[in-house]
XYZ file of C-alpha atoms in Angstrom:
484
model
C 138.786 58.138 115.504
C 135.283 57.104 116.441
C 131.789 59.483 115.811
C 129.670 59.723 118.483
C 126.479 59.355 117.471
C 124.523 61.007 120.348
C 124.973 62.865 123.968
C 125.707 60.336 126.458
C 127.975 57.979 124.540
C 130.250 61.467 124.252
C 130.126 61.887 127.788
C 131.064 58.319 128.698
C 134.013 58.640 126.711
C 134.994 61.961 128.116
C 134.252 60.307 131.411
C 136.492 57.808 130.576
C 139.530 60.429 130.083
C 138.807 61.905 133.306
C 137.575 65.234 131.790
C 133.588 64.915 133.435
C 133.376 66.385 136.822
C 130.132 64.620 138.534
C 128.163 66.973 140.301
C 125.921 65.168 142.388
C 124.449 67.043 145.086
C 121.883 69.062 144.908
C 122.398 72.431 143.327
C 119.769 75.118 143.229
C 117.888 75.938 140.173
C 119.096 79.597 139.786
C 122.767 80.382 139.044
C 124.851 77.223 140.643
C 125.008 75.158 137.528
C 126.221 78.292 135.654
C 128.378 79.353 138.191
C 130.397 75.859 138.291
C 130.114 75.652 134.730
C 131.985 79.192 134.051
C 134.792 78.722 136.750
C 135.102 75.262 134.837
C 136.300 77.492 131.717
C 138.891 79.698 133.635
C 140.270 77.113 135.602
C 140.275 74.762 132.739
C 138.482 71.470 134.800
C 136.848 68.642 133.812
C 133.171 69.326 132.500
C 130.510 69.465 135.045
C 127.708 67.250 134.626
C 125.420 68.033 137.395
C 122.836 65.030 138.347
C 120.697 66.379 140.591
C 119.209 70.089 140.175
C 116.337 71.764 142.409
C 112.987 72.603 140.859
C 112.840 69.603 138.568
C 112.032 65.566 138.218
C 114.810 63.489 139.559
C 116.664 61.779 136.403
C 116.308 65.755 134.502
C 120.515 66.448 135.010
C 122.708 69.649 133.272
C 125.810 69.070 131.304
C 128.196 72.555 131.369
C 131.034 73.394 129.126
C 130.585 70.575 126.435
C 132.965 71.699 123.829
C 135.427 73.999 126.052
C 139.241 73.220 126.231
C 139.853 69.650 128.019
C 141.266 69.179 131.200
C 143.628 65.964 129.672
C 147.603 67.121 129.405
C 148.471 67.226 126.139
C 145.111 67.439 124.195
C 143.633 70.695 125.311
C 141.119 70.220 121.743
C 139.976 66.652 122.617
C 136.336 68.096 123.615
C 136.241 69.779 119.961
C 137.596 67.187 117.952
C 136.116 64.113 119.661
C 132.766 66.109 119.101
C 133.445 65.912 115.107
C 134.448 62.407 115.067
C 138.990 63.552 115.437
C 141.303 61.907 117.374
C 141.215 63.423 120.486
C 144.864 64.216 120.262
C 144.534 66.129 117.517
C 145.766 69.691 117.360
C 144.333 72.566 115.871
C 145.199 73.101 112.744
C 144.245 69.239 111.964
C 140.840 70.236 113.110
C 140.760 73.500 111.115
C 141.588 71.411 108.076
C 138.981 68.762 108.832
C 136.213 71.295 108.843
C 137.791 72.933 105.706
C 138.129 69.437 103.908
C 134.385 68.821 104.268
C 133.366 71.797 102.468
C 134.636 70.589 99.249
C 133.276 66.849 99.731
C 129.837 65.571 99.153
C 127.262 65.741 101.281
C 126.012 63.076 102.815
C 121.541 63.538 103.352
C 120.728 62.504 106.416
C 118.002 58.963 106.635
C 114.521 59.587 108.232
C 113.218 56.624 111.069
C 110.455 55.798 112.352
C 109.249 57.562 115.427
C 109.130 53.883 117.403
C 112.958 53.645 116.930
C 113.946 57.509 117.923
C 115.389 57.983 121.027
C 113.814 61.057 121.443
C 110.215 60.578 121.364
C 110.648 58.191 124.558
C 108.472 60.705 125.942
C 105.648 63.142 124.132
C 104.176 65.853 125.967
C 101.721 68.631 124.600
C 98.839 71.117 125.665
C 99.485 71.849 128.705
C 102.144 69.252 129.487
C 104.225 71.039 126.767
C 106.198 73.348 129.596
C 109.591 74.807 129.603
C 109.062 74.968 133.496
C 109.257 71.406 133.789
C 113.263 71.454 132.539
C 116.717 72.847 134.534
C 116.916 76.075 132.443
C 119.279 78.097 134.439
C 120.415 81.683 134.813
C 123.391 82.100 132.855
C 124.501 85.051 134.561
C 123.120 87.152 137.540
C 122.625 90.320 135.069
C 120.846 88.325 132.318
C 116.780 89.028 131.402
C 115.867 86.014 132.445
C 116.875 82.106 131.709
C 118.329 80.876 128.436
C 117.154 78.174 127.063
C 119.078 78.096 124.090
C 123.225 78.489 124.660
C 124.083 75.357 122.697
C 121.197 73.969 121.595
C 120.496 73.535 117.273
C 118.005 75.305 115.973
C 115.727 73.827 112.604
C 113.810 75.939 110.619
C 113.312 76.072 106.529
C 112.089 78.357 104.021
C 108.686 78.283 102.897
C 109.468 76.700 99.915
C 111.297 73.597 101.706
C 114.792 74.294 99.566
C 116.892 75.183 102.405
C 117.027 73.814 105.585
C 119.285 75.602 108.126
C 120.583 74.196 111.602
C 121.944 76.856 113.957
C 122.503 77.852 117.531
C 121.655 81.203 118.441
C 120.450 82.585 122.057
C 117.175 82.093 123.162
C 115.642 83.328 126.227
C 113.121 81.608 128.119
C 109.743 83.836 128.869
C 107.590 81.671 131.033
C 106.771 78.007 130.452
C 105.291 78.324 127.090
C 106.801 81.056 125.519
C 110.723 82.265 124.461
C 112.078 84.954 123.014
C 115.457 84.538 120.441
C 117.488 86.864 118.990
C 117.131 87.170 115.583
C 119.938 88.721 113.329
C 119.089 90.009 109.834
C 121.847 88.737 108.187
C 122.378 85.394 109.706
C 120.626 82.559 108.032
C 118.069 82.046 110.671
C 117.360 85.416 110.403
C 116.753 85.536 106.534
C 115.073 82.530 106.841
C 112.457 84.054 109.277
C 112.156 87.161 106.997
C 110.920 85.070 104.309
C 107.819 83.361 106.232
C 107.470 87.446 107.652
C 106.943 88.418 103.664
C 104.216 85.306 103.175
C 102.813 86.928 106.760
C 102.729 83.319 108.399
C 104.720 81.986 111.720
C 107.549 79.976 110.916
C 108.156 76.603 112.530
C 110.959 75.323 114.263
C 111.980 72.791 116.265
C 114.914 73.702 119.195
C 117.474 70.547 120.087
C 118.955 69.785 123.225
C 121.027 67.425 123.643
C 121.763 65.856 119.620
C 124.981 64.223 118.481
C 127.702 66.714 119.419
C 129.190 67.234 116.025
C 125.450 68.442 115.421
C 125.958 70.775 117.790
C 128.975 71.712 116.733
C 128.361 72.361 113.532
C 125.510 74.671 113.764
C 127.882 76.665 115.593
C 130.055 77.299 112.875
C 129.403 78.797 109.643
C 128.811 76.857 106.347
C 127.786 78.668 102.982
C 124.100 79.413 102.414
C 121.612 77.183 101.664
C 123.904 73.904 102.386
C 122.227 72.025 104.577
C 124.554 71.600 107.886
C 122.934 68.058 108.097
C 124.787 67.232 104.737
C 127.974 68.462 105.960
C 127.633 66.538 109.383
C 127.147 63.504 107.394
C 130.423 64.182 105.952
C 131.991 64.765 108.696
C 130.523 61.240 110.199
C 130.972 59.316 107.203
C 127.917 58.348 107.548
C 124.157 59.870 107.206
C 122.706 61.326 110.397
C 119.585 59.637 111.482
C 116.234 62.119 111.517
C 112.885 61.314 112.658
C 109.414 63.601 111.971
C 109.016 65.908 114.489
C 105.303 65.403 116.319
C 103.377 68.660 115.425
C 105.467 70.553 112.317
C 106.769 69.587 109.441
C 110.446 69.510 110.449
C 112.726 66.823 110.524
C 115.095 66.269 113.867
C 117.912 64.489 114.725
C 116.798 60.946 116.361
C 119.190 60.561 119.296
C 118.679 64.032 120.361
C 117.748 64.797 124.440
C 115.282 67.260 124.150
C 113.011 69.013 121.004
C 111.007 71.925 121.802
C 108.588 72.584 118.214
C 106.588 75.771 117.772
C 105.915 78.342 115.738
C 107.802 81.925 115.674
C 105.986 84.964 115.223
C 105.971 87.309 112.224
C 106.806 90.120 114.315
C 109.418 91.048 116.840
C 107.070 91.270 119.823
C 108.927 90.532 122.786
C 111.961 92.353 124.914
C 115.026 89.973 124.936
C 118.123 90.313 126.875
C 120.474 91.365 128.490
C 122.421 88.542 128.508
C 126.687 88.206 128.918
C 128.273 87.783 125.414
C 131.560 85.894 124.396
C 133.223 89.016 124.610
C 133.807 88.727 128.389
C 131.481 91.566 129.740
C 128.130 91.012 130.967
C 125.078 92.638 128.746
C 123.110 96.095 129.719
C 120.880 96.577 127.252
C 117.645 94.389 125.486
C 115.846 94.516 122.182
C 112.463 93.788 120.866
C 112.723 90.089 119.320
C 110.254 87.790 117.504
C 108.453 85.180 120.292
C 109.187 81.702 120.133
C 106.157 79.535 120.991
C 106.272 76.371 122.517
C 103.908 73.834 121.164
C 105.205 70.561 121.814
C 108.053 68.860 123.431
C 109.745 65.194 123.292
C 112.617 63.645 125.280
C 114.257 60.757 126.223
C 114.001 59.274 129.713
C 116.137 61.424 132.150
C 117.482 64.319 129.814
C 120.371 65.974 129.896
C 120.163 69.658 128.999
C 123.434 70.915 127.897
C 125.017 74.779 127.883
C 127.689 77.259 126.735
C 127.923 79.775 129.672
C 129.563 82.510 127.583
C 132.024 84.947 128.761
C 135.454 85.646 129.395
C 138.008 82.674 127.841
C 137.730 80.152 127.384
C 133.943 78.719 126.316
C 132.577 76.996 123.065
C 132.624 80.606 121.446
C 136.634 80.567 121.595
C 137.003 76.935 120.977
C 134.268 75.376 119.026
C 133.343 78.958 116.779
C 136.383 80.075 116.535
C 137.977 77.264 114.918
C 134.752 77.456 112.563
C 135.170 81.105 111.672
C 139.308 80.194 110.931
C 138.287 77.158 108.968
C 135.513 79.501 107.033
C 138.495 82.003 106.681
C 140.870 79.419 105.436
C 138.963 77.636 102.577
C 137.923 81.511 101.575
C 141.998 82.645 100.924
C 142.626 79.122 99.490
C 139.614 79.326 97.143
C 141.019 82.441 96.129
C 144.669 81.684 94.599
C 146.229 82.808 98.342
C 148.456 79.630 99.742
C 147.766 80.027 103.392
C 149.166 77.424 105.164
C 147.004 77.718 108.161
C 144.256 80.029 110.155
C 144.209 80.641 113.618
C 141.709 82.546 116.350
C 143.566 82.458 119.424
C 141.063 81.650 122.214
C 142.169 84.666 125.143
C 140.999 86.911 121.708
C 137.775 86.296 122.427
C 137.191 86.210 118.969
C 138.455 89.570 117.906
C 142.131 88.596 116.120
C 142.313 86.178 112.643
C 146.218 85.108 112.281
C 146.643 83.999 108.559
C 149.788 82.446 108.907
C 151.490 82.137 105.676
C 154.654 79.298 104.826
C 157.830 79.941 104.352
C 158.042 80.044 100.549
C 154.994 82.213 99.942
C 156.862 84.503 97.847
C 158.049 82.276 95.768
C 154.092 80.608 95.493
C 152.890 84.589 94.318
C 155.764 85.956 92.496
C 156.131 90.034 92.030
C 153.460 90.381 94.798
C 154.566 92.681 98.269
C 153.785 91.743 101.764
C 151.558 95.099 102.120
C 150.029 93.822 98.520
C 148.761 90.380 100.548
C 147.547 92.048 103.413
C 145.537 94.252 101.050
C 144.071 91.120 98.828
C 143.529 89.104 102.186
C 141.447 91.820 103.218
C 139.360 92.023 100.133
C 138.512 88.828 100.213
C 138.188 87.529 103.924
C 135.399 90.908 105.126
C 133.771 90.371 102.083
C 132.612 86.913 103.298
C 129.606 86.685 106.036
C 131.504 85.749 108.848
C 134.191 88.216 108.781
C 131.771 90.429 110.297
C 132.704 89.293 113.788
C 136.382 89.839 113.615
C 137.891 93.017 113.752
C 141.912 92.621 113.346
C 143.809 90.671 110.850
C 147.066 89.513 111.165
C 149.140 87.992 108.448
C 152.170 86.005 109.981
C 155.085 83.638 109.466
C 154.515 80.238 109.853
C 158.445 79.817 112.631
C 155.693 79.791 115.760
C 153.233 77.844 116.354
C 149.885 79.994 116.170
C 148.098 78.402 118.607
C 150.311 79.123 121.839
C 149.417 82.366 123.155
C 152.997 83.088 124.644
C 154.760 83.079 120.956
C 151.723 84.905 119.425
C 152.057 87.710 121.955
C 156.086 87.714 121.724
C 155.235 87.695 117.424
C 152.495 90.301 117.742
C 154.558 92.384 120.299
C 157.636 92.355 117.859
C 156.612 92.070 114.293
C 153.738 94.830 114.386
C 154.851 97.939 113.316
C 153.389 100.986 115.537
C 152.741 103.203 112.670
C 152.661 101.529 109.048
C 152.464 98.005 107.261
C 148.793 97.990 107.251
C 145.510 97.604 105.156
C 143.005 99.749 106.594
C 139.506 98.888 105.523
C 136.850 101.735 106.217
C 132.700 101.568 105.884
C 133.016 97.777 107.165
C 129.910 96.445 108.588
C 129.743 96.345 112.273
C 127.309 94.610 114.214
C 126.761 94.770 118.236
C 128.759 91.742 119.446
C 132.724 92.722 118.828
C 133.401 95.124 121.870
C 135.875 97.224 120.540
C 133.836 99.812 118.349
C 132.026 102.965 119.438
C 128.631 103.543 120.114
C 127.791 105.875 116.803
C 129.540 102.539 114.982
C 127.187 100.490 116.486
C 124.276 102.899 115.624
C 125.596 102.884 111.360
C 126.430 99.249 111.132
C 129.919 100.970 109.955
C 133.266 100.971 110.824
C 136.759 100.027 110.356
C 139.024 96.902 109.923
C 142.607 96.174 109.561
C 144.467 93.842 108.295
C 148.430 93.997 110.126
C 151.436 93.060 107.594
C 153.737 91.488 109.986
C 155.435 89.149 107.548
C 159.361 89.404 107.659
C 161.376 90.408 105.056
C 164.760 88.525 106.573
C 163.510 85.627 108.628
C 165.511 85.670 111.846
C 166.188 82.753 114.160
C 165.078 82.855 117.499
C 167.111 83.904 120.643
C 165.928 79.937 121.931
C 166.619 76.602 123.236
C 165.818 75.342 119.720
C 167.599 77.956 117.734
C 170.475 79.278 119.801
C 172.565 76.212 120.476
C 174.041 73.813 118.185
C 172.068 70.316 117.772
C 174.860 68.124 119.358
C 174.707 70.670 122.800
C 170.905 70.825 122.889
C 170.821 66.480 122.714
C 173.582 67.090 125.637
C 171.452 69.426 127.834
C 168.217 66.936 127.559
C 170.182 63.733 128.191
C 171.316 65.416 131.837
C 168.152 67.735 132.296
């Protein structure tokens, strides 16, 4: 197990493994990058780091699909868990249990240098020199509003009252060299954050990260409870406190060993058209909204920066890796929290996000006595939509734990056979619905309201499986693999 502490000492040990695909011709400035980067996902290759891009200084270089499924047989998490500091080896439901783990533990602050000793005031630029134009922001996709210059990038802001302190990523979309426009969701924590500086009637700063420490990155992908401080739980997860440094015009602290920090100011009204832009749901976008404006007021860097970035879309990106296994662990230390002994949580990556499997052991019956199958589905539905993040997945299924969750073969052979076509359900109506599942209709949308489901497919007789493991005797199965 080792922490990487920032960007390029990541990269050198995925370079190492043979999962970083140098790109070093030229590519243009438009949609190449992205382009290589997305059939990087569906063919599952090594991730491209491109060296040389057209538009910008030589030394400015892109790094595509940093936290995507690896290209190394065997460890098809190594990008995820190497980011928080795992073996890369490690499976899953080890890194589900990692992120769950830290939840409970201490926080660990993160320690403030001086601006001499952070790698990412190499270079200062303002006024003028302050442009997004001068950095490989590419098209994501060819239907998008324009370039995004935020797809995995961590996001700082804090309340007015300097109590909370909230890391994030959340799509940003560049408007011309000194201006972007981000979209801001009411009940994210950036977004309540923002409405309290829009009560007081004043901007509120932020500072936008390219580039930190990938568990940094990582980590402000995933959700964490309300005013925690992600920097805390990163320290955690590091075992060690993340080093900050004063950012050059705000009063904002960001990480040291980051690439790039754009700081600014966001305005108190939503003032700018942002979007379309091709979601994690696999379809490109059609339609924009009127979003607060980003302005861009300084930037830093180190010498030749590497700007890193999620090109969502169909599976499999950081949204069905890296999220994903956030919104399971978030979903896993919920149920345990509340008296249900899940064994473990899975969001299997070709669901784009839209299935939770709750797999539960063996014994569960005898761990909640007198309680039904359709009674758990029912209390795993009260509690997992009334949490935050449970607004982003639709269907619920509550499984055995004799298949392993996160092959999609067995969970479409388990899902194809266990769920009844009529009954063994908990239908939950007047859910809150928000724009990014794709599976509700448009008058949903329009009432934030519709319905989920949680599917009872646990088995009342477990049944052994028509297999190599479970058909044959032991002594015949050692016989068959000693003369395969």
């Amino acid at each position: 197990m080792k922490y990487y502490d920032d960007l390029r000492s990541y990269i050198d040990a995925l370079d190492a493994m043979g999962d970083i695909m140098h790109v070093r011709r030229e590519v243009d400035g438009d949609f190449e990058p992205s382009a290589v980067t997305r059939r990087s996902y569906e063919i599952q290759s090594p991730a491209p780091l491109f060296h040389k891009v057209a538009g910008v200084a030589p030394g400015f270089r892109l790094f595509g699909a940093p936290a995507s499924l690896s290209s190394v047989a065997g460890m098809p998490y190594a990008r995820v868990a190497m980011s928080l500091g795992l073996a890369p080896a490690s499976s899953g439901a080890e890194i589900i249990e990692a992120l769950s783990a830290a939840r409970h533990q201490p926080g660990i602050p993160p320690v403030r240098v001086s601006s001499e000793n952070a790698l990412c005031h190499q270079n200062i630029l303002r006024g003028d020199d302050a442009s997004l134009d001068r950095f490989p922001i590419p098209f994501a996709h060819d239907k998008d509003g324009g370039r995004y210059a935020n797809t995995w990038g961590t996001l700082i802001v804090r309340t007015p009252d300097g109590k909370w302190v909230n890391w994030s990523i959340a799509r940003v979309m560049k408007v011309d060299g000194k201006r972007m426009v981000g979209l801001m969701v009411p009940s994210q924590h950036i977004g309540q954050i923002w409405a309290e500086w829009v009560k007081l009637g004043q901007p509120m700063p932020y500072a936008l990260v390219q580039g930190p420490a990938p568990a940094i990155s990582c980590v402000s992908g995933i959700p964490i409870p309300a005013h925690a401080d992600e920097a805390d739980y990163i320290g955690t997860l590091a075992g060690a406190p993340v080093a900050v440094v004063k950012a050059v015009s705000i009063d904002l602290d960001v990480p040291a060993t980051a690439e790039i920090v754009i700081e600014g100011h966001v305005s108190i009204s939503r003032d700018c058209q942002e979007g379309p832009y091709g979601e994690y749901g696999g379809y490109l976008g059609s339609g924009s909204s009127a979003q607060p404006t980003f302005h861009v007021e300084a930037i830093t860097h180190r010498d030749d920066p590497i700007w890193p970035m999620s090109i969502t879309g169909r599976p499999t990106e950081e949204s069905h890796t890296l999220w994903a296994m956030g919104l399971a662990a978030d979903a896993l230390t919920h149920l345990r929290d509340a008296g249900i002994p899940v064994k473990t949580t899975w969001i299997p990556e070709d669901s784009t996000v839209h299935w939770l499997l709750v797999v539960m052991p063996q014994n569960w019956r005898d761990l909640l006595p007198g309680m039904s199958s359709e009674a758990l589905a029912q209390r795993i539905g009260e509690v997992l939509f009334a949490t935050d993040a449970m607004v982003f997945i639709p269907k619920v299924y509550v499984v055995d734990d004799d298949f392993d969750p996160t092959n999609l073969r067995e969970v479409v052979w388990v899902l194809s056979t266990r769920v009844h076509p009529v009954g063994r359900r908990a239908i939950f109506d007047e859910q809150r619905v928000i724009r990014l599942p794709q599976c509700y209709e448009e008058e949903e949308y329009v009432q934030g309201k519709g319905a989920k489901v949680v599917f009872d497919t646990l088995q009342t007789t477990r049944h052994l499986h028509a297999s190599f493991e479970q058909g044959y005797p032991a002594d015949v199965r050692q016989r068959v693999l000693d003369n395969w």
